Amino acid sequence: MELDRRQFITAAGGTGIAGLAGCSDGPSDDGTETGDGSTGGNASATTNVGIVYATGGLGDGSFNDQAEQGLQQAESEFDLQTNSLQPQEASEFGNLQQRFASSADPEYDLVSCIGFLQADVLGETATQYPDQQFQIVDNVPTNDDGEQYDNVASYTFKEHEGSYLAGTMAGLLTLESVSIGSGSTQSDSTNLGFVGGVESSLIQKFEAGFVAGANAVSADIDVQTNYTGDFDDPSAGREAAASMYSSGSDIVFHAAGNTGTGVFQAAQDAGKFVIGVDRDQSVTKSSYADVILASMVKRVDTAVYSAVEAAVNGSFEGGAETTLGLQSDGVELVDGQQLGSELPESVTSEVASTRQSIIDGEIDVPSDPSNA
Amino acid sequence: MDRAVHLDGITKRFADVVANDDVTLEVEQGSVHALLGENGAGKTTLMNVLYGLYEPTDGRVVVDGAERTFGSPADAIEAGIGMIHQHFMLVDPMTVTENITLGNEPRKWGGLAVDRRTARQEVRALSDRYGFAVDPEATLTSVSVGVQQRVEILKALYRGADTLILDEPTAVLTPQEVDELFTVFEELTDAGKTIIFITHKLGEAMRAADEITVLRDGEGVATVAASETTRESLAELMVGREVLIETADRPHEPGAETLRVEGISVTDDRGVTAVDDVSFSVREGEIFGIAGVDGNGQSELVEAITGLREPTAGRIDFEGEDVATWSRRDRIDAGMAYVPEDRQERGVVMSFDLVESGILGSHHDEQFTANGRIDWETAREHASEIVETYDVRPPDTDTKSAALSGGNQQKFIVGREFERDPSLFVAAHPTRGVDIGSTEFIHERLLDLRDDGDGVLLVSSKLDEVQLLADRLAVMHDGELMAVVDPDDVTEEELGLVMTGEEPPRRLDSQRVDGGGS
Amino acid sequence: MTLRDRIERGLARLVAASTAERFAISLAALFASILVGTVLILAAGRITGCSTATFVLTHPTPFGLSRLFEVGFCYNPVTVYDRLFLGALGDPLSSGWDPFGRQMALTLRETTVLLFAGLGVAVAFRAGIFNIGAQGQLVVGSLASVLAVLQVAPLVGGVLGTAVSLSVGLAAGALAGGLYAAIPGVLKSYVDANEVITTIMLNFIATGVVGYLVLNHVKDPESFATQTRTIPDHANVPTILFEPTANFSVLALGVGVLLVGGVYYLLAHTAFGYDLRTSGLQPEAAEYGGVNSKRTIVASFGLSGALAGIGGAVYALMILGKFQTGVPSYGFDGITVSILAGNNPLGVGFAAFLFGVLKSGAGVVNFATDVPPQLVDTLRGLIILFVAMPEFFRLLGGRMKGVTRRVNRDESGGETDG
Amino acid sequence: MGERLAAVRQRVAPSGRAQTAALIGGVAALALVIVGGTLFPETILGVLLSTLVREPTAESALRLAVPITLAALGGIFAEKSGVINIGLEGLLIISAFVAVWMTDVTGNLLVGFAFGVVASTLLTLLFAVVCIEFRADQIIAGLAIWLIALGLAPFMSQVIYGGPNTESVGTVPTLTKLFGFLPPAGTLPQRLVAPTIGVGPIDALSGVLASVLTRPPLYLADVLLDASLSVYLMGLMVLLSWLVLYRTRFGRWVRASGENPKALDTAGVSVSRVRYQAVLLSGVLAGMGGSALALSIGQFTGNGPTMVNGKGFIAIVTYLFGNYNPVGAFLSSLLFAGLDAMQVGLQTAGTGIPSSLVRVIPFVMVIIVLALVGRTRIPGAAGEHYESGEDR
C-alpha cells in the first residue's frame, strides 16, 4: 500500500537521523531552555508529536490502544514523527511531559497526554512551557482561578451518554429471552452488572449513564456494581463478573481497561453477554466476539487525531475544551462484529431512537451515580 | 587379631592450624578402643578423617587391611564405618525408623515409594538382636537422650557398619545410662563389631576400653592397654604435666540468705512444666550447687531466677524483695550476675568485638552510659581490664567475640560478670567445654567470690565439679529438687542414683531443703 | 527457631563483611548487572523488530578481509547506559551542564525519598526485623502529613507558616508511619506473628483503607483523580538552588542527610542503638543483657515506620503537593536500597543515590531510546542478586589469585573443630 | 551450633492449643453467620450467608486458589529442603508471561503452558545456583528473583508486544468444554427428590433427608464440572506433593535436608543435590501456577505489580498457615481465596460498605488468624547454607 511504504521510509530515515544526532553532539537535549514551537527550526515539514500514555500501557485493548490508533491514523496521513512514552506510575507523568516540552531535538509540535490523571501536573508543565502545545484527553486542567491554560487543548467525553445507550440495550435485552452467539438472556431476570476499574468520578460517569439507561427501560432493573480497584487485574474482573452472572445478571458492562478481559472471560464461561468499552472490543478482543453485544466506543482516537491534525495545519487551539458526545460521534455504542447483526430489530431501533433523543436533548443523562 | 582400622601417619591441616600431626592409630577388630584427650587435642578431627568428612592432608587410611580414600561419609559407610556424633545427626520430627533408614530406605512399587512396613520390621529385628528395646514408631522427640543414642548406633548398624565411632558418647548420659551404654558396647563387640570412642574422661576410658590412645595438641602421645595403666599416668599423658585432682577445701562462713526461692514452677518453650514447685535458698558466702542430668529443668530454673523466663508460680526473694516479676534488667541492676549456660548464644554477641561484648548487660549502666550515650572510651578500658585480669587470649579488645576460643569466651564472660561486683552469682555450667587450665581458674574465682561473702548458685551436670565446689548440694530430676545434702556426705554413686529419679537414701533427707539445718 | 532468626543470621553475615569489602562487592555487583543487562539489551534487540539497526556487532577488517559476521541490533547498549547514567545526572560532560538542572533535581528528589525509605528498612534490618511493610507505612505517613498540613497551613501564613506546616507535616508523617509500623511490631512481640506476613498484609490494607479515606472523606471535589486537595503554596517545601517547578528541595535532602547521621549515631553511640543491634544480631544475647526484646521490637518497628512515614510525607509535600492514590513503590525500593547498603546508614546514602540515578535515568532511557524502561527494574533486581552472593565475587577474586575453593571450605571447617 | 544438642533443641511443636483456639473461633464465627444470616436475612450477616453458600463463590475460590496453591506447594518443597524461596512471586510473573507469549507463538495452549513452567524452572535454577553454590543469603536472593521477574516480564512484553500487556490467547478449558459428553455445569438438579409414598410425615422426612443427602454431592459435582483443568491440576499436584513428601525417599531426604542437613549428609546423601532438586521442583510448581493464572485469562498484564499482584507472597502466607503440609497449604489457600471470592460477592451484593474497604477483608482476616494461631515451626535448618564437611 502506498501510504504504508511512505510511512516506512519516513520512519527509517527518522531513526537514522536520530541515531546520528545522538552520536555527533552528544546528549544536548537536556537543556533547560524552554521549547519554542513557533520558531522551531525544523527545515522539513515533519511534525513532531510526543504522546504520554496513561498508566496501564499499550495492549490494554481499550483506552491506550484507542489513543494509539488515532496517532497511527494521523501518522498514515501526515508527515509525522512520533515518540511515545508509557509511564509505569502516575508520578512519572510530570517528568515525561517536561521531557517532551523541553526537548530541542526534535522540538515537539504537540504533546499529547492521555488520561485524566495527567491533568494536575500538566497544569504545571503548561505554565512552565507556555510555547509548547499540549493536548489532554479526559480532563480539563485549570489554574487556581479556574481558567484553562492557553496552550492546552482539552478533550473530554460524555461517557455517560454512550453508557446510557449501553444501559438501554442491556435493559431491553435482559427483559427478553434472547440467545445469540454463545450467550443468552433470561426474561425472568432483571439484573445487570457494571464492573469498574479504579473508583473515580470518571468511571462513575460510565456507571451513572449505564444505570440511568437501564432504569429508563424498566425501573425494576437492578444494576450490581463492583469496582475491582485496578485497571489491569483481569483475574479480579473475572471474579467480579462471574459473581454477577451467577447471581442473575445477563449482561455486564465494564469500564475497567484491561480488567475487562476477565469480564469477557467470565461472560464466556457463564454463557452470558458483555458490553465492551473504549474500543470496538469485538474486534480488539476478537476471541470474545461471541459474547460481546456491543462496545461503548470512546473516540479517543478522534481526539488524538484531530489534535494532531490541528498541529499539522497550524490550527491548534489551546485554552479550549472539546467535549465529544453522542452528537459529535465522540462516543457511540457500536454493535459487536459477530452479534450485532443478530440483535433483535426492536432493540437496535430503540437504541437508535434513544440516541437521537439524547442528542436532541430530550433525555438528560446524569453523570454521577449518586443522583442517577 | 586383625586390625579393623589402621590410621597411618595422619596429618590434617586447616589453613595455618595443624589439627592432627602425624597421628597413628591401630584398632583391633572386635575391641573397644578409647581415644582420649583434652578438648582441642584433635580427637574429633582424626575421627572425621576416618569417617570421610575431612580429607587428610597427609597419611594413609587402612580399613580391614585395604588402603582407602574416603571422599565423603558415603565412602566410609560403604567401607563399614559408622559414626555417632556428639551432636546427634538425627531429624527431630521424624520417627525412629525414619531416622535409622534415612538414606537407605527400603522401597516398593518399583522404587517409587518407601516400604515403610519392611523398614519397621527391619529396625525392630535389628533392635531386638542387640537387645536395644527401641520403639520403631516413636518420634524422636518423645524418646530419651539415651534412646536417641541407641538410635544413632542402630542407624550405623543398619548400614552394615562393622566399626563404630562414638564421639563423647557419655556427655549427655546419666551414670546409669552410661552403664547401659557400656553394656551395649559388650554386646556389640561380642557380635564382632569394633568400637572407637572419643572421650576426655579418664575413668570411662579405663572402664570401657580395651586399649586407649592418648592425643595431645594434635599428636598421638601413646597407646596403652587399659588394664596396664593408671589414672594418674593417663592424666599426665593427656595434659603433659602432673595434675592436681583435688582443690583444697577452704573454710567459709555462710551468712544471711541472699536468694530464697519458694514454690517456684516454670514451663519450658513448649509450655510443659519443667520446674515443679521448687524451693531452696542461697546464703552469702556460700556456693549452692545444683547437679543433674541436662534437661531436667535446671535451665528453666536458672532462667527464672535470672529473669529470662517468667515463673508460673512461686516467689523469688532476692535481697529481701520478691523479684519474680522483675525484668531481667532490673535484676542485673540489683546485683545479680549470671554466667549463662550457652555462652555463644547468650553470653557474648558473636559479631561484636570485646569492647562491645564487655558492656553487655551494663550498657544502660551509668558507669558507661550518660543520657543514653555510650562512652566507648570507658567501655574500652573496662574490656581491657577484663582481658588482662582474666587472661583472655588474644589480649586484644578489638577481636570479635566469635574469634575467641570457647574457653576464652567463657573466661571473658566470667570476668565480665565478676566485675559487676554482684551479690549473687549464678553460674550455669561455667566450665563446660573449657580446658583444664581455665577450669581451675574459674573454680578459683568462684571460691574467691564465696570467700568475699557473696552468694553463688552453681548449676552443673558435672558431678565432680559440684561435689568439689558446693557447700550445699541439691540434685534436680524431672523438674523437682530431690534433696539438699552436704556434698562431703554422699558418694558419686548415691548422687547418680538420685539423678535418675530414684528415691534418695534416707540419709539424704536429713537436711531441710531450705538449708536451715546446717 | 523463627524465620527472623534465619534472616538475621544471613544479615549478620552481610554486616560482618568489612566496609571496604562491602563497597567493592556493591561496585562489582553494579558492573556485573550492567554486563548481564547488556546481553539482555542485545538479545531483546534481536527479538524486536526495527527498520534500521542502531547497533552493529562485527569485527574490524584490516586487510580487506571479508566480514565473517555482522549482526545488527535494534537497541544500542552504549546509548542505553549513556542515557541511563549521564542522562540522570544531566550530562556533566557537556559544556552547558547545569548541576542544578531539572534532571539533577529529579534524580535528587528520588534519592531523597529513597533515603528515608532505605533508612527505615535499614533500622529494622539492624534490629533483626524484616520490614516489608515500609510501603504501607510510607503511604499512611504520606496521607497523614497532607491532612495535617491542610489543617495547619491556613492558620499560619508566611515564612513562619512554611516552617510550622512543614514541621507539622513531617511530624504527622513520622507519627502515622511509626504507629502503623507498631502494629506488626506489637503482633510480633506479643502474639508472635511473623512480621513478613503481617507487613505484606498491612501493605494491602494501607492501600485499601487510605483509598477509602481519600475517596469517601477527604477527596478534592474538583478533581477526577482520587486525591486530596492541594496544599497551599506557602506550605510547599521551599526550593533552594533548584527551580521551584522541579519539585525538589535541597532542604528535604538535607533533612535526609541529617537523619543518616542521626541514625548512624543512634546505632553506634547510644544505649538504645546497642539494644537494637544486639536484638538484631543475637536476640538471646540481647535478652540476657537485659534488653526488653518485646519493647525493642516495637520501638525499632516504630522508628523504622516513622522514617518511612517521613519519606511518604516528603513525597507528598515536596513532589506532589497533595496526596494521590497510587503511591510509587518507594517502600519496596527502600528494601533494595538497604540491602545494597548492607543496612549501614551511611551506605544507604550512596545506595539511595544510585537508585535515584537509576529511577530518573529510566525516564531518560524511555524518552531517548526505544528500549523499554523496565530494563532498569531488571537491572535493579540483578544488582540485588549479585549483592546477595559476595561468595561469587570472592571466588572470582580467588580464582585470579589461584586460591582454590577447597581451602575456603576447610577454613570454615577448622574454626569450630573441637 | 553452640553447645546445645540437636536432639534436645527447643522446638515449638505445631501448637495444638492455638490451632484449637483458631478452630473454635472459626466455627463460632461460622455459626454466627449461619444463625444470624438465617434469622435476619436482610442484614450483612444474611448477605454473608447467601454469598457463602452460593456455588459461584466456591468456583471462584477454587479458581483463585490455583496459582496460590501451586506456588505454595513449590514453596513447601524449597523450604522443607532448607532453602527459603521468597521469590515465588517472581516465578509466577515470569511463567505467566512466557506461557502467554509461547501460546501466542505456537498457538498451542499445552506448549505455552509447558514453556511457562520451563521459564520458571530456569529462573529457579539461577536462584538455586546462587543460593546453594554461591551461598547467597536466601531471603535477599529471593527478593532479587522477584525484582528481576518484575522487570523482565514487562520488559519482554514491551519488546515483543510494544506494551506491558500481551495479546489475548486462548484459555484453559473447563472439564465440560473439553469432554462434550459431560453434562454442562448448572444443568444438574439442585437436589434429588425422594419418591413420595403418600404418608405425610414420612414424605416430609424423606424429602428433608433426600435434600440433605443429595444436595452436597450435587453441589460439589456442579462446582467441579464448571472447574477448569487448572483446578484439577492443582488437586493432582496437592496429592502428588503430599505423596512425594511423605511416602518417598526423596520426600524424606527433602525433610531431613531442611531439618538437619548434617544427618542427611552423614547418611551418605548429598544435601546440595537434594536441595537443588527440591528448589527446582518449587520452580516447576510455581511455574504451573503462573501459567495457569495467565492462561485462565489468556493474557498477561504487566503494569505495576503485574497480574500476579502479590499472589506469590500470599502463597508464602498460606503454606506457613498450612504448617508446610501440602494439604494444609491447599486448605489455607482455599480459605484465602474463599475470603477473596466472598469479598467480590459482598461487593456485588451491595452491602453498602465501600468497596475499597471490602477488598481489604481477606488481608485483615489473615492477620487475625495469624494472631490467633501464632507462629508456625519452620524447618530447623531453613535459611541456612549447608556445606558438606562444615563441622558445625
Tab-separated table of N, CA and C in Angstrom, chain C residues 48-117:
chain	number	residue	atom	x	y	z
C	48	THR	N	13.016	-7.977	18.948
C	48	THR	CA	12.089	-6.964	18.484
C	48	THR	C	12.397	-6.619	17.030
C	49	GLY	N	11.509	-5.885	16.404
C	49	GLY	CA	11.739	-5.524	15.011
C	49	GLY	C	11.980	-4.032	14.867
C	50	CYS	N	12.812	-3.665	13.889
C	50	CYS	CA	13.006	-2.251	13.612
C	50	CYS	C	13.507	-2.123	12.180
C	51	SER	N	13.458	-0.929	11.661
C	51	SER	CA	13.829	-0.765	10.254
C	51	SER	C	15.343	-0.650	10.082
C	52	THR	N	15.998	0.036	10.981
C	52	THR	CA	17.446	0.139	10.871
C	52	THR	C	18.091	-0.297	12.186
C	53	ALA	N	19.180	-0.955	12.053
C	53	ALA	CA	19.883	-1.362	13.253
C	53	ALA	C	20.562	-0.149	13.872
C	54	THR	N	20.488	-0.023	15.168
C	54	THR	CA	21.172	1.088	15.822
C	54	THR	C	22.526	0.642	16.344
C	55	PHE	N	22.751	-0.638	16.290
C	55	PHE	CA	23.997	-1.154	16.841
C	55	PHE	C	24.392	-2.367	16.020
C	56	VAL	N	25.613	-2.368	15.537
C	56	VAL	CA	26.057	-3.474	14.704
C	56	VAL	C	27.285	-4.112	15.343
C	57	LEU	N	27.195	-5.393	15.520
C	57	LEU	CA	28.302	-6.115	16.109
C	57	LEU	C	29.070	-6.796	14.982
C	58	THR	N	30.325	-6.408	14.827
C	58	THR	CA	31.126	-7.043	13.799
C	58	THR	C	32.585	-6.942	14.220
C	59	HIS	N	33.488	-7.262	13.326
C	59	HIS	CA	34.903	-7.174	13.690
C	59	HIS	C	35.617	-6.322	12.647
C	60	PRO	N	36.751	-5.761	12.993
C	60	PRO	CA	37.456	-4.917	12.025
C	60	PRO	C	37.936	-5.758	10.847
C	61	THR	N	38.059	-5.135	9.716
C	61	THR	CA	38.513	-5.866	8.523
C	61	THR	C	39.766	-5.175	7.991
C	62	PRO	N	40.890	-5.402	8.656
C	62	PRO	CA	42.109	-4.652	8.347
C	62	PRO	C	42.675	-4.933	6.949
C	63	PHE	N	42.691	-6.157	6.545
C	63	PHE	CA	43.360	-6.471	5.267
C	63	PHE	C	42.354	-6.742	4.163
C	64	GLY	N	41.293	-6.024	4.239
C	64	GLY	CA	40.285	-6.213	3.212
C	64	GLY	C	39.627	-7.572	3.289
C	65	LEU	N	39.734	-8.189	4.478
C	65	LEU	CA	39.096	-9.487	4.648
C	65	LEU	C	37.585	-9.310	4.553
C	66	SER	N	36.972	-10.342	4.084
C	66	SER	CA	35.522	-10.248	4.058
C	66	SER	C	35.006	-10.446	5.477
C	67	ARG	N	33.893	-9.861	5.751
C	67	ARG	CA	33.327	-9.971	7.101
C	67	ARG	C	32.805	-11.379	7.326
C	68	LEU	N	33.179	-11.914	8.470
C	68	LEU	CA	32.694	-13.244	8.809
C	68	LEU	C	31.286	-13.146	9.354
C	69	PHE	N	31.075	-12.144	10.168
C	69	PHE	CA	29.721	-11.960	10.701
C	69	PHE	C	29.460	-10.477	10.867
C	70	GLU	N	28.220	-10.176	10.856
C	70	GLU	CA	27.785	-8.801	11.042
C	70	GLU	C	26.351	-8.883	11.547
C	71	VAL	N	26.192	-8.576	12.805
C	71	VAL	CA	24.869	-8.722	13.394
C	71	VAL	C	24.339	-7.351	13.794
C	72	GLY	N	23.181	-7.043	13.343
C	72	GLY	CA	22.582	-5.766	13.703
C	72	GLY	C	21.620	-5.931	14.869
C	73	PHE	N	21.560	-4.905	15.704
C	73	PHE	CA	20.645	-4.940	16.841
C	73	PHE	C	19.784	-3.688	16.833
C	74	CYS	N	18.572	-3.852	17.317
C	74	CYS	CA	17.672	-2.709	17.332
C	74	CYS	C	17.983	-1.745	18.469
C	75	TYR	N	18.589	-2.287	19.522
C	75	TYR	CA	18.909	-1.423	20.654
C	75	TYR	C	20.419	-1.291	20.778
C	76	ASN	N	20.845	-0.120	21.142
C	76	ASN	CA	22.271	0.110	21.316
C	76	ASN	C	22.603	0.207	22.803
C	77	PRO	N	23.275	-0.794	23.332
C	77	PRO	CA	23.532	-0.794	24.783
C	77	PRO	C	24.352	0.425	25.231
C	78	VAL	N	25.245	0.860	24.362
C	78	VAL	CA	26.079	2.006	24.752
C	78	VAL	C	25.189	3.223	24.989
C	79	THR	N	24.297	3.453	24.046
C	79	THR	CA	23.385	4.583	24.203
C	79	THR	C	22.545	4.426	25.464
C	80	VAL	N	22.081	3.214	25.685
C	80	VAL	CA	21.212	2.987	26.841
C	80	VAL	C	21.921	3.377	28.126
C	81	TYR	N	23.140	2.882	28.287
C	81	TYR	CA	23.843	3.172	29.547
C	81	TYR	C	24.282	4.628	29.611
C	82	ASP	N	24.640	5.162	28.457
C	82	ASP	CA	24.982	6.583	28.410
C	82	ASP	C	23.802	7.411	28.904
C	83	ARG	N	22.624	7.098	28.377
C	83	ARG	CA	21.427	7.866	28.762
C	83	ARG	C	21.053	7.583	30.216
C	84	LEU	N	21.188	6.327	30.591
C	84	LEU	CA	20.772	5.936	31.932
C	84	LEU	C	21.550	6.695	32.999
C	85	PHE	N	22.867	6.725	32.836
C	85	PHE	CA	23.677	7.335	33.896
C	85	PHE	C	23.926	8.824	33.651
C	86	LEU	N	24.401	9.142	32.449
C	86	LEU	CA	24.681	10.552	32.189
C	86	LEU	C	23.382	11.342	32.099
C	87	GLY	N	22.376	10.711	31.535
C	87	GLY	CA	21.099	11.395	31.424
C	87	GLY	C	20.558	11.773	32.791
C	88	ALA	N	20.709	10.850	33.727
C	88	ALA	CA	20.152	11.094	35.053
C	88	ALA	C	20.876	12.227	35.764
C	89	LEU	N	22.146	12.380	35.462
C	89	LEU	CA	22.928	13.409	36.155
C	89	LEU	C	22.913	14.708	35.383
C	90	GLY	N	22.244	14.716	34.269
C	90	GLY	CA	22.191	15.943	33.488
C	90	GLY	C	23.492	16.201	32.746
C	91	ASP	N	24.125	15.169	32.277
C	91	ASP	CA	25.295	15.286	31.399
C	91	ASP	C	26.425	16.167	31.900
C	92	PRO	N	27.099	15.757	32.928
C	92	PRO	CA	28.204	16.563	33.467
C	92	PRO	C	29.309	16.766	32.438
C	93	LEU	N	29.329	15.973	31.381
C	93	LEU	CA	30.426	16.087	30.416
C	93	LEU	C	30.178	17.172	29.378
C	94	SER	N	28.920	17.537	29.226
C	94	SER	CA	28.670	18.552	28.199
C	94	SER	C	28.961	19.941	28.761
C	95	SER	N	29.233	20.839	27.846
C	95	SER	CA	29.714	22.157	28.278
C	95	SER	C	28.624	22.923	29.029
C	96	GLY	N	27.421	22.750	28.602
C	96	GLY	CA	26.373	23.561	29.215
C	96	GLY	C	25.754	22.886	30.428
C	97	TRP	N	26.557	22.097	31.125
C	97	TRP	CA	25.989	21.325	32.224
C	97	TRP	C	25.544	22.224	33.361
C	98	ASP	N	24.348	21.971	33.791
C	98	ASP	CA	23.817	22.733	34.911
C	98	ASP	C	23.571	21.752	36.060
C	99	PRO	N	24.420	21.829	37.070
C	99	PRO	CA	24.255	20.870	38.168
C	99	PRO	C	22.934	21.055	38.894
C	100	PHE	N	22.290	22.174	38.657
C	100	PHE	CA	21.013	22.389	39.305
C	100	PHE	C	19.874	22.277	38.303
C	101	GLY	N	20.153	21.531	37.279
C	101	GLY	CA	19.166	21.374	36.212
C	101	GLY	C	18.013	20.481	36.636
C	102	ARG	N	17.084	20.378	35.735
C	102	ARG	CA	15.871	19.628	36.009
C	102	ARG	C	16.140	18.151	36.262
C	103	GLN	N	17.030	17.601	35.420
C	103	GLN	CA	17.267	16.167	35.540
C	103	GLN	C	17.939	15.839	36.858
C	104	MET	N	18.892	16.699	37.229
C	104	MET	CA	19.572	16.503	38.502
C	104	MET	C	18.558	16.593	39.641
C	105	ALA	N	17.668	17.562	39.506
C	105	ALA	CA	16.651	17.732	40.543
C	105	ALA	C	15.814	16.468	40.672
C	106	LEU	N	15.457	15.898	39.536
C	106	LEU	CA	14.657	14.685	39.544
C	106	LEU	C	15.402	13.546	40.228
C	107	THR	N	16.671	13.418	39.850
C	107	THR	CA	17.493	12.378	40.449
C	107	THR	C	17.560	12.547	41.966
C	108	LEU	N	17.800	13.778	42.378
C	108	LEU	CA	17.973	14.021	43.812
C	108	LEU	C	16.662	13.885	44.573
C	109	ARG	N	15.567	14.198	43.914
C	109	ARG	CA	14.309	14.078	44.651
C	109	ARG	C	13.948	12.611	44.833
C	110	GLU	N	14.259	11.794	43.846
C	110	GLU	CA	14.067	10.354	44.032
C	110	GLU	C	14.995	9.854	45.134
C	111	THR	N	16.253	10.344	45.063
C	111	THR	CA	17.234	9.965	46.073
C	111	THR	C	16.710	10.283	47.468
C	112	THR	N	16.118	11.479	47.594
C	112	THR	CA	15.671	11.914	48.915
C	112	THR	C	14.627	10.966	49.487
C	113	VAL	N	13.615	10.658	48.690
C	113	VAL	CA	12.566	9.775	49.210
C	113	VAL	C	13.140	8.388	49.508
C	114	LEU	N	14.004	7.911	48.603
C	114	LEU	CA	14.606	6.588	48.812
C	114	LEU	C	15.482	6.570	50.064
C	115	LEU	N	16.061	7.705	50.349
C	115	LEU	CA	16.925	7.815	51.524
C	115	LEU	C	16.128	7.500	52.792
C	116	PHE	N	14.965	8.129	52.884
C	116	PHE	CA	14.140	7.892	54.077
C	116	PHE	C	13.650	6.453	54.111
C	117	ALA	N	13.140	5.995	52.975
C	117	ALA	CA	12.618	4.632	52.941
C	117	ALA	C	13.736	3.631	53.254
